[in-house]
CSV table of C-alpha atoms in Angstrom, one decimal:
chain,number,residue,atom,x,y,z
A,1,UNK,CA,-19.4,-5.6,-21.1
A,2,UNK,CA,-19.6,-5.1,-24.7
A,3,UNK,CA,-20.5,-8.0,-27.0
A,4,UNK,CA,-19.4,-8.0,-31.2
A,5,UNK,CA,-21.5,-10.7,-32.6
A,6,UNK,CA,-19.6,-11.4,-35.4
A,7,UNK,CA,-17.5,-14.3,-37.6
A,8,UNK,CA,-18.7,-17.8,-37.5
A,9,UNK,CA,-20.2,-19.1,-34.8
A,10,UNK,CA,-19.8,-22.9,-35.9
A,11,UNK,CA,-17.2,-25.5,-34.5
A,12,UNK,CA,-14.9,-25.5,-37.4
A,13,UNK,CA,-13.2,-21.3,-38.3
A,14,UNK,CA,-13.7,-20.6,-41.0
A,15,UNK,CA,-11.3,-17.6,-42.2
A,16,UNK,CA,-8.8,-16.8,-39.2
A,17,UNK,CA,-7.8,-13.6,-38.4
A,18,UNK,CA,-4.0,-13.8,-39.3
A,19,UNK,CA,-2.3,-11.8,-36.5
A,20,UNK,CA,1.0,-10.0,-37.6
A,21,UNK,CA,4.2,-12.0,-37.3
A,22,UNK,CA,7.4,-10.9,-36.9
A,23,UNK,CA,9.6,-9.7,-39.9
A,24,UNK,CA,12.1,-12.1,-39.0
A,25,UNK,CA,11.4,-15.6,-40.2
A,26,UNK,CA,11.9,-18.5,-37.7
A,27,UNK,CA,14.5,-21.5,-39.5
A,28,UNK,CA,12.3,-23.8,-37.1
A,29,UNK,CA,8.9,-24.0,-38.4
A,30,UNK,CA,6.4,-22.6,-35.8
A,31,UNK,CA,3.4,-24.2,-33.9
A,32,UNK,CA,0.1,-22.3,-34.0
A,33,UNK,CA,-2.9,-22.1,-32.1
A,34,UNK,CA,-6.2,-20.8,-32.8
A,35,UNK,CA,-8.1,-19.0,-29.7
A,36,UNK,CA,-11.7,-17.2,-29.9
A,37,UNK,CA,-13.5,-15.1,-27.5
A,38,UNK,CA,-17.2,-14.4,-27.2
A,39,UNK,CA,-17.7,-13.3,-30.7
A,40,UNK,CA,-16.3,-16.4,-32.0
A,41,UNK,CA,-13.6,-14.9,-34.4
A,42,UNK,CA,-10.6,-17.2,-34.6
A,43,UNK,CA,-7.2,-15.7,-34.1
A,44,UNK,CA,-4.2,-17.3,-35.3
A,45,UNK,CA,-2.0,-16.9,-32.8
A,46,UNK,CA,2.2,-18.2,-32.4
A,47,UNK,CA,3.0,-21.2,-29.5
A,48,UNK,CA,5.9,-18.7,-29.1
A,49,UNK,CA,3.2,-16.0,-28.1
A,50,UNK,CA,0.5,-17.7,-26.4
A,51,UNK,CA,3.4,-18.8,-24.6
A,52,UNK,CA,2.9,-15.1,-22.6
A,53,UNK,CA,-0.3,-16.3,-21.4
A,54,UNK,CA,0.5,-18.9,-18.6
A,55,UNK,CA,-3.1,-20.8,-18.8
A,56,UNK,CA,-3.6,-21.0,-22.2
A,57,UNK,CA,0.3,-22.3,-22.2
A,58,UNK,CA,-0.6,-24.7,-19.5
A,59,UNK,CA,-3.7,-25.7,-22.0
A,60,UNK,CA,-1.2,-26.6,-24.6
A,61,UNK,CA,1.3,-28.5,-22.9
A,62,UNK,CA,-2.0,-31.3,-21.4
A,63,UNK,CA,-3.5,-31.3,-24.4
A,64,UNK,CA,-0.7,-32.0,-26.7
A,65,UNK,CA,-1.9,-31.0,-30.2
A,66,UNK,CA,-1.0,-31.0,-33.6
A,67,UNK,CA,-1.4,-28.3,-35.4
A,68,UNK,CA,-4.6,-29.2,-37.2
A,69,UNK,CA,-6.1,-30.5,-34.2
A,70,UNK,CA,-5.4,-26.8,-33.1
A,71,UNK,CA,-7.0,-25.4,-36.1
A,72,UNK,CA,-10.3,-27.9,-35.9
A,73,UNK,CA,-10.5,-26.8,-32.2
A,74,UNK,CA,-9.6,-23.5,-31.1
A,75,UNK,CA,-9.4,-22.6,-27.7
A,76,UNK,CA,-13.2,-20.8,-26.5
A,77,UNK,CA,-12.8,-18.2,-24.3
A,78,UNK,CA,-16.9,-17.0,-24.0
A,79,UNK,CA,-16.5,-14.6,-21.0
A,80,UNK,CA,-13.6,-12.3,-23.4
A,81,UNK,CA,-14.9,-10.1,-25.7
A,82,UNK,CA,-13.6,-10.2,-29.5
A,83,UNK,CA,-12.5,-7.1,-29.7
A,84,UNK,CA,-10.4,-7.1,-26.0
A,85,UNK,CA,-9.0,-10.9,-27.1
A,86,UNK,CA,-7.6,-8.8,-30.3
A,87,UNK,CA,-5.6,-6.4,-28.1
A,88,UNK,CA,-4.7,-9.3,-25.7
A,89,UNK,CA,-4.0,-11.5,-29.1
A,90,UNK,CA,-2.2,-8.5,-30.7
A,91,UNK,CA,0.5,-7.7,-27.7
A,92,UNK,CA,1.3,-11.6,-27.3
A,93,UNK,CA,2.6,-11.2,-30.8
A,94,UNK,CA,4.8,-8.2,-30.2
A,95,UNK,CA,6.1,-9.4,-27.2
A,96,UNK,CA,6.8,-13.1,-28.8
A,97,UNK,CA,9.9,-14.6,-27.0
A,98,UNK,CA,11.0,-11.3,-25.5
A,99,UNK,CA,11.2,-10.1,-21.6
A,100,UNK,CA,8.4,-6.9,-21.6
A,101,UNK,CA,10.2,-3.6,-20.9
A,102,UNK,CA,9.3,-1.6,-17.9
A,103,UNK,CA,8.2,1.3,-20.0
A,104,UNK,CA,6.2,-0.4,-23.1
A,105,UNK,CA,4.6,1.7,-24.7
A,106,UNK,CA,3.3,-0.9,-27.5
A,107,UNK,CA,0.4,-1.6,-24.6
A,108,UNK,CA,-3.0,-1.4,-25.5
A,109,UNK,CA,-3.9,2.5,-24.8
A,110,UNK,CA,-8.0,2.3,-24.2
A,111,UNK,CA,-8.9,3.4,-21.5
A,112,UNK,CA,-12.6,2.8,-21.5
A,113,UNK,CA,-12.0,-0.9,-22.5
A,114,UNK,CA,-9.1,-1.1,-19.5
A,115,UNK,CA,-11.9,-3.0,-16.7
A,116,UNK,CA,-12.7,-5.9,-19.3
A,117,UNK,CA,-8.8,-5.9,-20.8
A,118,UNK,CA,-7.7,-6.1,-16.6
A,119,UNK,CA,-10.2,-9.2,-16.2
A,120,UNK,CA,-9.1,-11.1,-19.7
A,121,UNK,CA,-5.6,-10.6,-18.9
A,122,UNK,CA,-6.1,-11.3,-15.2
A,123,UNK,CA,-8.0,-14.6,-17.0
A,124,UNK,CA,-5.5,-15.8,-19.1
A,125,UNK,CA,-2.9,-15.2,-16.6
A,126,UNK,CA,-0.2,-13.2,-18.3
A,127,UNK,CA,2.0,-11.5,-15.5
A,128,UNK,CA,3.8,-8.6,-17.6
A,129,UNK,CA,0.7,-7.8,-18.8
A,130,UNK,CA,-1.1,-7.4,-16.0
A,131,UNK,CA,1.2,-5.5,-14.1
A,132,UNK,CA,0.9,-3.1,-17.0
A,133,UNK,CA,-2.3,-2.5,-16.5
A,134,UNK,CA,-2.9,-2.4,-13.0
A,135,UNK,CA,-0.2,0.5,-13.3
A,136,UNK,CA,-2.4,2.5,-15.5
A,137,UNK,CA,-5.8,1.8,-13.9
A,138,UNK,CA,-3.6,3.4,-10.7
A,139,UNK,CA,-2.7,6.4,-12.9
A,140,UNK,CA,-5.7,7.0,-13.6
A,141,UNK,CA,-6.2,8.5,-9.6
A,142,UNK,CA,-3.1,10.3,-9.2
A,143,UNK,CA,-3.5,13.7,-8.1
A,144,UNK,CA,-6.9,13.1,-8.2
A,145,UNK,CA,-9.3,14.6,-5.2
A,146,UNK,CA,-11.8,11.5,-2.8
A,147,UNK,CA,-14.4,13.0,-5.1
A,148,UNK,CA,-13.0,13.1,-8.3
A,149,UNK,CA,-12.0,9.9,-7.4
A,150,UNK,CA,-15.1,8.2,-6.6
A,151,UNK,CA,-16.5,9.5,-10.2
A,152,UNK,CA,-13.4,7.5,-11.8
A,153,UNK,CA,-13.7,4.5,-10.0
A,154,UNK,CA,-17.6,4.8,-9.4
A,155,UNK,CA,-17.1,4.2,-5.5
A,156,UNK,CA,-20.6,4.8,-3.6
A,157,UNK,CA,-20.3,6.9,-0.9
A,158,UNK,CA,-20.5,5.5,3.0
A,159,UNK,CA,-24.8,6.5,2.5
A,160,UNK,CA,-25.4,4.6,-1.0
A,161,UNK,CA,-23.4,1.6,0.9
A,162,UNK,CA,-25.6,1.3,3.7
A,163,UNK,CA,-28.8,1.6,1.6
A,164,UNK,CA,-27.4,-1.2,-0.6
A,165,UNK,CA,-27.1,-3.1,2.5
A,166,UNK,CA,-30.1,-2.7,3.4
A,167,UNK,CA,-31.9,-2.9,0.7
A,168,UNK,CA,-29.7,-6.3,0.2
A,169,UNK,CA,-30.7,-7.9,3.9
A,170,UNK,CA,-34.3,-6.5,3.0
A,171,UNK,CA,-34.2,-9.0,0.2
A,172,UNK,CA,-32.6,-11.3,1.3
A,173,UNK,CA,-34.8,-11.2,4.4
A,174,UNK,CA,-37.7,-11.8,2.0
A,175,UNK,CA,-36.7,-14.6,0.2
A,176,UNK,CA,-35.5,-16.6,3.3
A,177,UNK,CA,-39.6,-16.3,4.0
A,178,UNK,CA,-40.5,-16.9,0.5
A,179,UNK,CA,-38.6,-20.5,0.9
A,180,UNK,CA,-39.7,-20.9,4.2
A,181,UNK,CA,-43.6,-20.6,2.9
A,182,UNK,CA,-42.8,-22.8,0.0
A,183,UNK,CA,-40.9,-25.3,2.1
A,184,UNK,CA,-44.6,-25.3,5.0
A,185,UNK,CA,-46.7,-25.3,1.3
A,186,UNK,CA,-44.4,-28.9,0.3
A,187,UNK,CA,-44.9,-29.9,3.5
A,188,UNK,CA,-48.7,-29.8,3.3
B,1,UNK,CA,-14.5,6.5,-18.7
B,2,UNK,CA,-15.2,5.0,-15.6
B,3,UNK,CA,-13.6,1.6,-14.0
B,4,UNK,CA,-16.2,0.0,-10.9
B,5,UNK,CA,-13.0,-0.8,-8.7
B,6,UNK,CA,-14.6,-2.7,-6.0
B,7,UNK,CA,-15.3,-5.2,-8.4
B,8,UNK,CA,-12.0,-6.7,-9.5
B,9,UNK,CA,-11.3,-9.3,-7.3
B,10,UNK,CA,-9.0,-9.0,-4.7
B,11,UNK,CA,-5.7,-9.8,-5.9
B,12,UNK,CA,-6.4,-7.2,-8.6
B,13,UNK,CA,-6.8,-4.7,-6.3
B,14,UNK,CA,-4.0,-6.3,-4.7
B,15,UNK,CA,-2.0,-5.2,-7.5
B,16,UNK,CA,-3.4,-2.0,-8.4
B,17,UNK,CA,-2.7,-0.8,-4.7
B,18,UNK,CA,0.9,-1.9,-4.7
B,19,UNK,CA,0.5,1.1,-8.1
B,20,UNK,CA,-0.8,3.7,-5.9
B,21,UNK,CA,1.8,6.2,-3.4
B,22,UNK,CA,0.6,6.9,0.0
B,23,UNK,CA,-1.1,10.2,-1.6
B,24,UNK,CA,-3.5,8.0,-3.5
B,25,UNK,CA,-4.0,5.6,-1.1
B,26,UNK,CA,-4.9,9.0,1.1
B,27,UNK,CA,-7.6,9.5,-1.2
B,28,UNK,CA,-8.7,6.5,-1.7
B,29,UNK,CA,-9.5,6.0,1.6
B,30,UNK,CA,-11.6,9.2,2.1
B,31,UNK,CA,-13.6,8.3,-0.6
B,32,UNK,CA,-15.5,6.2,1.9
B,33,UNK,CA,-15.4,3.4,4.8
B,34,UNK,CA,-16.0,0.4,2.3
B,35,UNK,CA,-13.2,2.1,0.2
B,36,UNK,CA,-10.5,2.0,3.2
B,37,UNK,CA,-11.5,-1.1,4.5
B,38,UNK,CA,-10.3,-2.4,1.1
B,39,UNK,CA,-7.0,-0.8,1.1
B,40,UNK,CA,-6.5,-2.1,4.5
B,41,UNK,CA,-7.1,-5.7,3.3
B,42,UNK,CA,-5.6,-5.7,0.0
B,43,UNK,CA,-2.5,-3.9,0.8
B,44,UNK,CA,0.4,-6.4,1.0
B,45,UNK,CA,2.6,-6.1,3.9
B,46,UNK,CA,4.9,-2.9,3.0
B,47,UNK,CA,8.7,-1.2,4.6
B,48,UNK,CA,7.2,1.8,4.3
B,49,UNK,CA,7.7,4.3,7.7
B,50,UNK,CA,6.2,6.9,9.8
B,51,UNK,CA,6.8,10.1,11.5
B,52,UNK,CA,5.4,13.4,12.5
B,53,UNK,CA,4.4,15.7,14.4
B,54,UNK,CA,1.3,18.7,14.6
B,55,UNK,CA,3.0,20.6,11.3
B,56,UNK,CA,3.2,17.2,8.7
B,57,UNK,CA,3.3,13.6,9.1
B,58,UNK,CA,6.3,11.4,7.2
B,59,UNK,CA,5.5,8.3,5.3
B,60,UNK,CA,9.3,6.7,4.0
B,61,UNK,CA,8.7,4.9,1.2
B,62,UNK,CA,12.1,4.2,-0.2
B,63,UNK,CA,13.6,7.5,-0.9
B,64,UNK,CA,10.5,9.4,-1.1
B,65,UNK,CA,9.2,10.8,1.9
B,66,UNK,CA,5.3,12.3,1.3
B,67,UNK,CA,4.7,14.6,3.7
B,68,UNK,CA,1.1,15.0,5.1
B,69,UNK,CA,1.1,18.8,5.9
B,70,UNK,CA,-1.4,20.3,7.8
B,71,UNK,CA,-4.1,23.5,6.4
B,72,UNK,CA,-6.8,24.7,8.2
B,73,UNK,CA,-8.0,25.4,4.2
B,74,UNK,CA,-8.9,22.6,2.8
B,75,UNK,CA,-8.9,23.8,-0.8
B,76,UNK,CA,-5.1,24.3,-0.7
B,77,UNK,CA,-5.0,21.2,-1.6
B,78,UNK,CA,-1.5,20.5,-4.3
B,79,UNK,CA,1.7,18.6,-4.0
B,80,UNK,CA,5.0,19.7,-4.6
B,81,UNK,CA,8.2,18.2,-4.6
B,82,UNK,CA,12.2,18.3,-3.8
B,83,UNK,CA,14.9,17.0,-3.6
B,84,UNK,CA,16.4,16.6,-0.6
B,85,UNK,CA,20.7,15.6,-0.9
B,86,UNK,CA,22.3,13.9,2.1
B,87,UNK,CA,26.1,12.2,2.5
B,88,UNK,CA,27.8,11.9,-1.5
B,89,UNK,CA,25.2,10.6,-4.2
B,90,UNK,CA,22.2,9.5,-1.8
B,91,UNK,CA,19.1,12.1,-2.2
B,92,UNK,CA,15.7,11.7,-0.9
B,93,UNK,CA,12.9,13.6,-2.7
B,94,UNK,CA,10.2,14.5,-0.8
B,95,UNK,CA,6.8,15.3,-1.7
B,96,UNK,CA,4.3,16.8,0.4
B,97,UNK,CA,0.1,17.1,-0.1
B,98,UNK,CA,-1.6,19.8,2.3
B,99,UNK,CA,-4.7,18.5,4.3
B,100,UNK,CA,-6.9,19.6,7.1
B,101,UNK,CA,-6.2,17.1,10.1
B,102,UNK,CA,-9.1,15.1,11.4
B,103,UNK,CA,-10.7,16.3,15.0
B,104,UNK,CA,-8.5,14.0,16.9
B,105,UNK,CA,-5.7,16.2,14.9
B,106,UNK,CA,-2.1,14.5,15.2
B,107,UNK,CA,-2.5,11.5,16.8
B,108,UNK,CA,-5.6,10.3,15.2
B,109,UNK,CA,-4.1,10.9,11.6
B,110,UNK,CA,-1.2,9.1,12.8
B,111,UNK,CA,-3.1,6.0,13.7
B,112,UNK,CA,-5.5,6.9,10.8
B,113,UNK,CA,-2.2,6.6,8.6
B,114,UNK,CA,-0.5,3.7,10.1
B,115,UNK,CA,-3.7,1.8,9.6
B,116,UNK,CA,-4.7,2.3,6.4
B,117,UNK,CA,-1.3,1.4,4.9
B,118,UNK,CA,-0.6,-1.4,7.1
B,119,UNK,CA,2.3,0.2,8.4
B,120,UNK,CA,4.8,-1.9,10.9
B,121,UNK,CA,7.3,0.8,11.8
B,122,UNK,CA,7.6,4.1,13.2
B,123,UNK,CA,10.8,6.1,12.1
B,124,UNK,CA,10.1,7.8,14.8
B,125,UNK,CA,8.3,8.2,17.7
B,126,UNK,CA,8.8,12.0,19.5
B,127,UNK,CA,6.9,13.8,22.1
B,128,UNK,CA,5.3,16.8,21.9
B,129,UNK,CA,8.0,19.8,23.1
B,130,UNK,CA,8.2,23.5,22.7
B,131,UNK,CA,9.1,23.2,19.0
B,132,UNK,CA,6.9,20.8,17.8
B,133,UNK,CA,3.5,20.9,20.5
B,134,UNK,CA,1.9,17.9,18.3
B,135,UNK,CA,-0.3,17.4,21.5
B,136,UNK,CA,-0.7,17.2,24.7
B,137,UNK,CA,1.7,15.0,26.4
B,138,UNK,CA,-1.2,12.2,27.6
B,139,UNK,CA,-2.0,12.5,24.0
B,140,UNK,CA,1.5,11.4,23.3
B,141,UNK,CA,0.8,8.6,26.2
B,142,UNK,CA,-2.3,7.5,24.3
B,143,UNK,CA,-0.3,7.2,20.8
B,144,UNK,CA,2.4,5.2,22.3
B,145,UNK,CA,-0.5,3.0,23.6
B,146,UNK,CA,-1.6,2.7,20.1
B,147,UNK,CA,1.5,1.8,19.2
B,148,UNK,CA,1.9,-0.8,21.9
B,149,UNK,CA,-1.7,-2.3,20.8
B,150,UNK,CA,-0.3,-2.8,17.2
B,151,UNK,CA,3.3,-4.3,18.1
B,152,UNK,CA,4.9,-1.4,15.5
B,153,UNK,CA,8.3,-1.3,15.9
B,154,UNK,CA,9.7,2.4,16.6
B,155,UNK,CA,13.1,3.0,15.6
B,156,UNK,CA,13.7,6.1,17.7
B,157,UNK,CA,11.8,7.1,20.7
B,158,UNK,CA,11.9,9.9,21.6
B,159,UNK,CA,10.8,12.5,25.2
B,160,UNK,CA,11.8,15.8,24.7
B,161,UNK,CA,9.0,17.5,26.9
B,162,UNK,CA,10.5,19.8,29.7
B,163,UNK,CA,8.7,20.3,33.3
B,164,UNK,CA,5.9,17.2,34.1
B,165,UNK,CA,7.6,15.2,36.0
B,166,UNK,CA,5.2,12.9,36.9
B,167,UNK,CA,4.3,11.7,33.7
B,168,UNK,CA,8.2,10.8,32.7
B,169,UNK,CA,6.8,7.5,34.9
B,170,UNK,CA,4.2,6.6,32.8
B,171,UNK,CA,6.7,7.8,29.9
B,172,UNK,CA,8.8,5.0,30.9
B,173,UNK,CA,6.9,2.5,31.9
B,174,UNK,CA,4.8,2.6,28.2
B,175,UNK,CA,8.7,2.2,26.8
B,176,UNK,CA,9.8,-0.4,27.8
B,177,UNK,CA,5.9,-1.9,26.1
B,178,UNK,CA,7.4,-1.0,22.5
B,179,UNK,CA,9.7,-2.3,20.5
B,180,UNK,CA,13.1,0.4,19.8
B,181,UNK,CA,15.2,-0.7,17.4
B,182,UNK,CA,17.4,2.2,17.6
B,183,UNK,CA,17.6,4.7,19.8
B,184,UNK,CA,16.1,5.8,22.5
B,185,UNK,CA,16.6,9.2,24.0
B,186,UNK,CA,15.0,10.6,27.0
B,187,UNK,CA,15.4,14.5,28.1
B,188,UNK,CA,13.6,15.2,30.3
B,189,UNK,CA,14.9,15.4,33.9
B,190,UNK,CA,13.8,12.6,36.4
B,191,UNK,CA,12.2,13.1,39.9
B,192,UNK,CA,14.6,12.1,42.9
B,193,UNK,CA,14.9,8.7,43.3
B,194,UNK,CA,13.5,7.4,40.2
B,195,UNK,CA,14.4,3.7,39.7
B,196,UNK,CA,13.7,2.1,35.9
B,197,UNK,CA,14.4,-1.0,34.4
B,198,UNK,CA,14.6,-1.2,31.1
B,199,UNK,CA,13.7,-4.9,29.7
B,200,UNK,CA,14.5,-3.8,26.1
B,201,UNK,CA,17.7,-2.0,24.5
B,202,UNK,CA,17.7,-0.4,21.2
B,203,UNK,CA,21.6,0.1,19.5
B,204,UNK,CA,21.7,3.8,21.9
B,205,UNK,CA,19.6,4.9,24.9
B,206,UNK,CA,20.9,8.8,26.0
B,207,UNK,CA,19.3,9.8,29.1
B,208,UNK,CA,20.0,13.5,29.9
B,209,UNK,CA,19.5,14.0,33.8
B,210,UNK,CA,19.3,17.5,35.9
B,211,UNK,CA,21.6,16.8,39.3
B,212,UNK,CA,20.7,18.6,42.5
B,213,UNK,CA,23.9,21.0,41.0
B,214,UNK,CA,22.3,21.4,38.0
B,215,UNK,CA,25.1,20.0,36.4
B,216,UNK,CA,24.0,18.1,32.7
B,217,UNK,CA,24.9,14.9,32.1
B,218,UNK,CA,25.0,13.3,28.9
B,219,UNK,CA,25.5,9.7,28.8
B,220,UNK,CA,26.1,7.5,25.4
B,221,UNK,CA,24.9,4.0,26.8
B,222,UNK,CA,25.7,1.4,24.6
B,223,UNK,CA,24.4,-2.2,24.5
B,224,UNK,CA,27.7,-3.9,25.7
B,225,UNK,CA,27.3,-4.2,29.1
B,226,UNK,CA,31.1,-4.0,30.4
B,227,UNK,CA,30.6,-0.2,28.8
B,228,UNK,CA,27.0,0.3,30.6
B,229,UNK,CA,28.0,-0.5,34.0
B,230,UNK,CA,31.3,2.1,34.0
B,231,UNK,CA,28.8,4.7,32.3
B,232,UNK,CA,25.9,4.2,34.7
B,233,UNK,CA,28.1,5.6,37.4
B,234,UNK,CA,27.8,9.1,36.2
B,235,UNK,CA,24.5,9.2,36.7
B,236,UNK,CA,23.2,11.4,39.4
B,237,UNK,CA,19.9,12.1,40.2
B,238,UNK,CA,18.9,10.2,36.8
B,239,UNK,CA,17.2,7.1,37.2
B,240,UNK,CA,19.2,3.6,38.3
B,241,UNK,CA,19.6,1.7,35.6
B,242,UNK,CA,20.0,-2.0,35.9
B,243,UNK,CA,20.1,-4.9,33.7
B,244,UNK,CA,17.6,-7.4,33.1
């Protein structure tokens, strides 16, 4: 998993990166929240856009933050890379207040980041985006032979699996023996 | 960029497998024992159906039929697509893939696909015959036992095999243990004095029996009791049918 160490690491964000907003200005002033990933770069996201994420939506409902409090305490997602979080935030902004069409063209296309994106989206509980991402993953092996699939999805062969299993058993045996020896030493 | 599929949590694997068709899942299951196990564990119950013979095995998914067609040259792997038009607007899309059958032949692949895809319904289970010599009759009976063990529903159970009169007793005995939902067809003559008691009743039962004067009786027995009793009197050398 790649990590980009940029932005501020302090609790209070310096300059939040403003996500693109819809052209039509809402009549009622919209509340905004702030999130940051592993890189500590803070993203400003509207409450409407964040509704896509069941996790964040739940956090907002439970915390009852004012806008000031939200700005001072961005939601930390330390397990998500900054660029991945950016992609997710962009998608949420693009789909603010509207359902995702079955064939969504405004979705992240970078296949190299698909694995991290799927994990992030799953963590953030964004159902529509997760469905799309899983479909994208499935599409990667359409019409491929087992050998090609093994490469694309990094699937070990039976022999490799057996060797790994043997190795794990050996390691577990050694660890157990080490623990027994340590316990015996303590008893003495 | 490769993706470590088996590192995904199982709920995600379930979502990914949902986006795969039977061909994708079959090819994936061939990658390793672990991937096949993963498919079997993380595939949610589906309404796919299966049917087949020695030449091809079809997996029906809605209005798309995926055919696993037997080939002896593994290099001839490819897909084709055609549209079968049936009554009115209803049409069926057919996709085919050429694969070598395993050593156990048709029956081994049939059971492999049932288990891998977690199929619960057999569209048609037809005994080997002259036009579709899928396997030996013994293998067919073995396949019936596999279906019984897995408690699968069978929409149509058909026995077309000619000649082996002894085998029919085994077939009829096993057929009582299968949940046949739509039709039971038996095209094989029964030995003299053969008796059978049905314990399960599909919508339609069709028996063909040759009498001593070589007259062919063909009867449709409705599940309606009155109709049944009336029709069974037409049977000559056919099994004596009694309702349990």
